[in-house]
Tab-separated table of C-alpha atoms and ligand atoms in Angstrom:
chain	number	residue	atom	x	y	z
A	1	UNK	CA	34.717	-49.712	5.771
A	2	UNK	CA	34.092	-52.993	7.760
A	3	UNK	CA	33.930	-56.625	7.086
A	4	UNK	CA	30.672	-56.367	5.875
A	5	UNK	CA	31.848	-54.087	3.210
A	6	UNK	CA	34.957	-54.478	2.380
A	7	UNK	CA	37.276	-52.061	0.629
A	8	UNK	CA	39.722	-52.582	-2.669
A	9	UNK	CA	42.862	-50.854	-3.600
A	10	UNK	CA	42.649	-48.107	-6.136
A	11	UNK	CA	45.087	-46.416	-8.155
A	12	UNK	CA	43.879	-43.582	-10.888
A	13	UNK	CA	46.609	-43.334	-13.768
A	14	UNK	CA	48.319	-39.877	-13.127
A	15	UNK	CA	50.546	-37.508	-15.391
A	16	UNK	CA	53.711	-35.211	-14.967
A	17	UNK	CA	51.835	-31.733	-14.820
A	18	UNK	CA	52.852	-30.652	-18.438
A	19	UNK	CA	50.937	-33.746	-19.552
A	20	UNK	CA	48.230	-33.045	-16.946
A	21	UNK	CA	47.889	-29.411	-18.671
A	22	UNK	CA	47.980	-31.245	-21.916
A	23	UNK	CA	45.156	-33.865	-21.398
A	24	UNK	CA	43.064	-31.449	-20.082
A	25	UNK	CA	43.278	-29.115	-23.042
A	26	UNK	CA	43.138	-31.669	-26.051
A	27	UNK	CA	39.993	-32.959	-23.868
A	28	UNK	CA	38.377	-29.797	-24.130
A	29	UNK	CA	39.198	-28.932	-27.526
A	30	UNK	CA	37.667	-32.535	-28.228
A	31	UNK	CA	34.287	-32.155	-26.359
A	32	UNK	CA	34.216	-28.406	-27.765
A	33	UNK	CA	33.920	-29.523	-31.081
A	34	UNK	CA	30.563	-31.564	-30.004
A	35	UNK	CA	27.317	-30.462	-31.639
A	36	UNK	CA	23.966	-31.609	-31.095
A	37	UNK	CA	23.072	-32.390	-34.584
A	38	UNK	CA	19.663	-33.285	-36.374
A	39	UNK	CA	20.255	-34.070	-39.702
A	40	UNK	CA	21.116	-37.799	-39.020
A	41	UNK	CA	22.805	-40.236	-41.791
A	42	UNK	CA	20.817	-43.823	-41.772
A	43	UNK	CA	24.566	-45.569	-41.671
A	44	UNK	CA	24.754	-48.787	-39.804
A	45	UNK	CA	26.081	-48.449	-36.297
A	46	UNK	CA	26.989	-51.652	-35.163
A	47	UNK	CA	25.079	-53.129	-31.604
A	48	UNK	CA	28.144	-53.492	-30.280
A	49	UNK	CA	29.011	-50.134	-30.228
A	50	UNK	CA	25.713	-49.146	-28.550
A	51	UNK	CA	26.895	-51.905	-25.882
A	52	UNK	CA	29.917	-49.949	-24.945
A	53	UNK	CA	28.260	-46.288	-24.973
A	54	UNK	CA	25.545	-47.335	-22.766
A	55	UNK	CA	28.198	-49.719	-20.445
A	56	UNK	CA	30.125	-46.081	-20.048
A	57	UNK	CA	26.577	-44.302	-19.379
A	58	UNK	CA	26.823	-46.934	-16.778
A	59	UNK	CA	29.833	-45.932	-14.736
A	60	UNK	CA	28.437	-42.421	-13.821
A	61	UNK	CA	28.493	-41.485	-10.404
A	62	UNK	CA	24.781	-42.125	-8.927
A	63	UNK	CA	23.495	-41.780	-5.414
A	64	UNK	CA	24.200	-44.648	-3.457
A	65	UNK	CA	25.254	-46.397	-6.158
A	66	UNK	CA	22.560	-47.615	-7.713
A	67	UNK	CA	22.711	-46.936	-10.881
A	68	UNK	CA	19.099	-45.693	-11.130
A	69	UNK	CA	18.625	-45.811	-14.775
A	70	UNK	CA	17.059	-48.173	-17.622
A	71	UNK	CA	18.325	-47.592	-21.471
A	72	UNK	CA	15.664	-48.994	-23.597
A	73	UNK	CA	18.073	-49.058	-27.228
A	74	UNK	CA	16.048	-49.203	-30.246
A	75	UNK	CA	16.674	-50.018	-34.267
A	76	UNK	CA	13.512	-51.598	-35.145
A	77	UNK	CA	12.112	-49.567	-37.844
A	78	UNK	CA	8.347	-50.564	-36.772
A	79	UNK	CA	8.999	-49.075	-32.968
A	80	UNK	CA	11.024	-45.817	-34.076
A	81	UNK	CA	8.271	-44.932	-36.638
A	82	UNK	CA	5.285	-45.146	-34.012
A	83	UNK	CA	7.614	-43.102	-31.307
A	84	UNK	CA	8.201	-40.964	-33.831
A	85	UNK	CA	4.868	-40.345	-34.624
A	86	UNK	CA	3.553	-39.961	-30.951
A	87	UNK	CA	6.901	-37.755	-30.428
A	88	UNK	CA	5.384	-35.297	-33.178
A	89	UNK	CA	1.780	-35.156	-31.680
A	90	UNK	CA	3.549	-33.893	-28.503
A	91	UNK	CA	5.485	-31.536	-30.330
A	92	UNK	CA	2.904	-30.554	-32.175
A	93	UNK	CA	0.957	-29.247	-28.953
A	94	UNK	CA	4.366	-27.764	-27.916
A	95	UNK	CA	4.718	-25.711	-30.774
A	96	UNK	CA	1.066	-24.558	-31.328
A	97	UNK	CA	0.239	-23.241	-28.363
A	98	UNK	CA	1.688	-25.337	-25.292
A	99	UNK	CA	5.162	-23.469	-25.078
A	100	UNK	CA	4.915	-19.297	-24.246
A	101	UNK	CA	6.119	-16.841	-27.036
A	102	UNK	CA	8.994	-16.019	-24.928
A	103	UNK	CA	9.721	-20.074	-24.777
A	104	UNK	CA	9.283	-20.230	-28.926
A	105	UNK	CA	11.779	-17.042	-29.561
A	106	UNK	CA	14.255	-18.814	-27.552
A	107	UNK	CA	14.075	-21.557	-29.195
A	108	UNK	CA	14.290	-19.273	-32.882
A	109	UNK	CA	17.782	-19.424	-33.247
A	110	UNK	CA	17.859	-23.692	-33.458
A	111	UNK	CA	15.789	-24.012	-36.095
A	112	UNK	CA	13.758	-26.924	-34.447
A	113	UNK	CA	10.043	-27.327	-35.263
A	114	UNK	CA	7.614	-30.295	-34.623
A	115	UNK	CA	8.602	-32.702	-37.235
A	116	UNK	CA	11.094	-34.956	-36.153
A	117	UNK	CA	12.326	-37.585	-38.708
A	118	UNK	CA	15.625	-37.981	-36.909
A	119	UNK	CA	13.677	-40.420	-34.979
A	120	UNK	CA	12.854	-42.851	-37.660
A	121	UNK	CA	16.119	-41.981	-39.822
A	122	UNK	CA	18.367	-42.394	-37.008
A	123	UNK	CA	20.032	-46.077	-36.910
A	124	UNK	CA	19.471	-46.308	-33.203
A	125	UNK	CA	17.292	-44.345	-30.644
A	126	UNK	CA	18.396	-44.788	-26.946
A	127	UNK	CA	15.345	-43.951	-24.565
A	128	UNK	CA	16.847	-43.101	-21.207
A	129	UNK	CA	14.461	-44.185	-18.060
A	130	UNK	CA	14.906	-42.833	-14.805
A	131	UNK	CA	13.981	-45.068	-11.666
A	132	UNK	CA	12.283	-43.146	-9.320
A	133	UNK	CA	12.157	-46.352	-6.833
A	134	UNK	CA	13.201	-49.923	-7.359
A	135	UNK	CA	10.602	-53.264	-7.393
A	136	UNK	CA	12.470	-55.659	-5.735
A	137	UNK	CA	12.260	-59.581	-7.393
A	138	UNK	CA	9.598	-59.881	-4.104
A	139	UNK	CA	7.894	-56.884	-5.278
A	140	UNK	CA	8.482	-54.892	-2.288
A	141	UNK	CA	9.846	-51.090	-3.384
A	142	UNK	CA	13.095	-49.808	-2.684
A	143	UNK	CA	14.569	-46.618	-2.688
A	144	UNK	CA	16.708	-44.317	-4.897
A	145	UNK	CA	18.509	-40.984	-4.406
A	146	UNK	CA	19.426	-37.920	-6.293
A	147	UNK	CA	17.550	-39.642	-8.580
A	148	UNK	CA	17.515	-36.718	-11.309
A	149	UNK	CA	21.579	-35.547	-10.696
A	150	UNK	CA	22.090	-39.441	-10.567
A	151	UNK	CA	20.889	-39.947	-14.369
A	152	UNK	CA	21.944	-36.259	-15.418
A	153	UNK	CA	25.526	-37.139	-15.090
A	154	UNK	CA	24.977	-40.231	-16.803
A	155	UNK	CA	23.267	-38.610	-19.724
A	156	UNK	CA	26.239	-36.623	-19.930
A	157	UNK	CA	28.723	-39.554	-19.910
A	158	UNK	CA	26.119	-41.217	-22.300
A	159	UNK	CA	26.562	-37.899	-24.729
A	160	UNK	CA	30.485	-37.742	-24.426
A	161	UNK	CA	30.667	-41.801	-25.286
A	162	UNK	CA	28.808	-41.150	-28.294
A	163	UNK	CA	30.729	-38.168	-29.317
A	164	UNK	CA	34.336	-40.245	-28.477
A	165	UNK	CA	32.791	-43.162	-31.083
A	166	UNK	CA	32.894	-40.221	-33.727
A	167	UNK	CA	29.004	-40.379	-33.883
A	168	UNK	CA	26.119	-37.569	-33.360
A	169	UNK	CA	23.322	-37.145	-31.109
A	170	UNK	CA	20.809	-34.831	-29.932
A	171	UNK	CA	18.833	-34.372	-26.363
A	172	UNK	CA	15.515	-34.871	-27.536
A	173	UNK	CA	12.864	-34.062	-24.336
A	174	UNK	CA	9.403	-34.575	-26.479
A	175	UNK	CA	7.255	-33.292	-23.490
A	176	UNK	CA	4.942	-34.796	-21.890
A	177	UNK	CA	6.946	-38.267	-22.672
A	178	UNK	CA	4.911	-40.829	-20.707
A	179	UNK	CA	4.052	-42.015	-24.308
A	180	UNK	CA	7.548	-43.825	-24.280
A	181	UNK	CA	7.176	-45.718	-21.101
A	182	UNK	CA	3.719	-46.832	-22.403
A	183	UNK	CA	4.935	-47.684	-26.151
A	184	UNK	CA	8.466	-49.607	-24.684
A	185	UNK	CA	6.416	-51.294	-21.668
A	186	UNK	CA	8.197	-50.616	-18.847
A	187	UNK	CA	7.079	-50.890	-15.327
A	188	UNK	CA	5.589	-48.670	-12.952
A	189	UNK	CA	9.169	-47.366	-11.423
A	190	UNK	CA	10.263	-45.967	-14.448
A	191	UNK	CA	9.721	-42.470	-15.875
A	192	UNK	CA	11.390	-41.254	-19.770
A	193	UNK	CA	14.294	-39.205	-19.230
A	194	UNK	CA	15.413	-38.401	-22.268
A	195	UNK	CA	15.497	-39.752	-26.076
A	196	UNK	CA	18.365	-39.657	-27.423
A	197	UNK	CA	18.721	-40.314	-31.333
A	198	UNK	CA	22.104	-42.269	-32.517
A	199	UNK	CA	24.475	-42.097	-35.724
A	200	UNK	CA	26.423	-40.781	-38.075
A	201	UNK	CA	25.879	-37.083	-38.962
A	202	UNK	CA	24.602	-37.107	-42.157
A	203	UNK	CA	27.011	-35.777	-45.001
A	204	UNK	CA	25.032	-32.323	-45.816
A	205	UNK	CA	24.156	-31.514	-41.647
A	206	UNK	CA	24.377	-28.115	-40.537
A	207	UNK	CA	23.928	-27.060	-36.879
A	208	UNK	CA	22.993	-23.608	-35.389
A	209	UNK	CA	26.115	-21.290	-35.541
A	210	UNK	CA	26.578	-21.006	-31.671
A	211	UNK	CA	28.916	-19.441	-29.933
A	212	UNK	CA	29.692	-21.143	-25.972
A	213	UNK	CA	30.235	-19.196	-23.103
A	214	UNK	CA	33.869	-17.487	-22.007
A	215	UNK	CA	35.453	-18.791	-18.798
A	216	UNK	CA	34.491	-15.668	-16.981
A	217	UNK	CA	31.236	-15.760	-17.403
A	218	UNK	CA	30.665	-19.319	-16.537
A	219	UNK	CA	33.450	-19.577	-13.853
A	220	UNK	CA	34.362	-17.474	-10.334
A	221	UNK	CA	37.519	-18.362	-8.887
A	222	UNK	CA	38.198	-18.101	-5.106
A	223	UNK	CA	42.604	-18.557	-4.743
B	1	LIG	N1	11.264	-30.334	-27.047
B	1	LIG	C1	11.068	-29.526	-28.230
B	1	LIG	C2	11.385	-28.081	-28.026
B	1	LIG	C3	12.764	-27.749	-27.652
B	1	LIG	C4	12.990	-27.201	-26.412
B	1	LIG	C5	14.256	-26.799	-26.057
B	1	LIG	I1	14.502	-25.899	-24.246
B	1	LIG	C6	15.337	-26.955	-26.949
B	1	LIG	O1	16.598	-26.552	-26.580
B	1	LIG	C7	15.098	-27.492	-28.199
B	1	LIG	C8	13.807	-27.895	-28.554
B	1	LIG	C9	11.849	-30.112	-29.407
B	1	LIG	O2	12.642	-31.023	-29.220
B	1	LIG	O3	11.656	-29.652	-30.530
């Protein structure tokens, strides 16, 4: 801290430890009932609530701070149907031949295949652009860090705003996705993260009947 760069107070909200125990448990049971789902509704999901999913995508953590991430938010029927259909030529590749058998029998249990109409049934696709470096309003380039943790955790805030609004998404990584830089325009700096598809689960969705990992196999406590 200096005069250059000042300092504010800051004081995080904090609970008797009954509470604290509490909180932290009717989190978990919240987020554990999140699924990625794929069988989308075509409900209405008003722009302002895509305002105040991506503003909370927003507050992640990022190195440096700063925030190295573009959301390109899409409803317009015309733009989801021809991302759709480059998503699927991807896929396509992916499934016939590009991914190893090993890849394709881990993928069995999900159900997933090449045809992907949640993107054009979905009210709202959010493409998620990393920003590898920054072009300055001169032009000159600037730089970024832990670019790839950086827009990780803000995927993940991104997935738990959407799942706190009561709606449904899905990770969707149609590889290679240069496509979506390409199709949305966007400059040089920017490379497709992830696409994510937005809405309502749709009344007769099913998911995958999976089963998460116990604490002792995903944690190791030193006390
Ligand atoms: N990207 C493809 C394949 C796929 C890969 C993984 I790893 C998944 O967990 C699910 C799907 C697709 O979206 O179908």
């Amino acid at each position: 801290m200096n005069e250059e760069h000042p300092f504010i107070d800051y004081k995080q909200q904090s609970f008797s430890e009954e509470e604290t125990i509490e909180r932290s448990k009717e989190f978990y049971t919240y987020m554990n009932r999140r699924r990625s789902v794929r069988d989308f509704s075509d409900k209405h999901v008003p722009k302002e609530v895509i305002d105040n999913i991506l503003l909370t995508a927003s507050t992640a953590p990022s190195g440096a701070h700063k925030q190295p991430w573009t959301f390109c938010a899409i409803s317009n029927a015309t733009l989801k149907s021809k991302i759709r259909e480059k998503a699927e030529i991807e896929e396509r590749k992916n499934y016939d031949g590009r991914m190893s058998d090993s890849w394709l029998k881990d993928l069995a249990h999900l159900g997933t295949d090449a045809v992907k109409e949640f993107i054009d049934f979905a009210p709202w696709i959010v493409v998620m652009f990393k920003k590898s470096y920054n072009i300055e309003e001169n032009g000159e380039k600037s730089n970024n860090y832990y670019v790839n943790e950086s827009v990780g955790i803000a995927a993940g805030f991104l997935i738990s705003a959407i799942h706190q609004a009561g709606l449904v998404t899905l990770t969707h990584t149609p590889s290679p996705m240069n496509f979506l830089a390409e199709v949305l325009e966007r400059p040089e700096n920017e490379k497709a993260f992830l696409l994510l598809p937005v809405g309502y689960a749709a009344e007769t969705c099913k998911v995958p009947d999976l089963k998460r990992k116990d604490l002792d196999e995903i944690a190791i406590y030193f006390e």
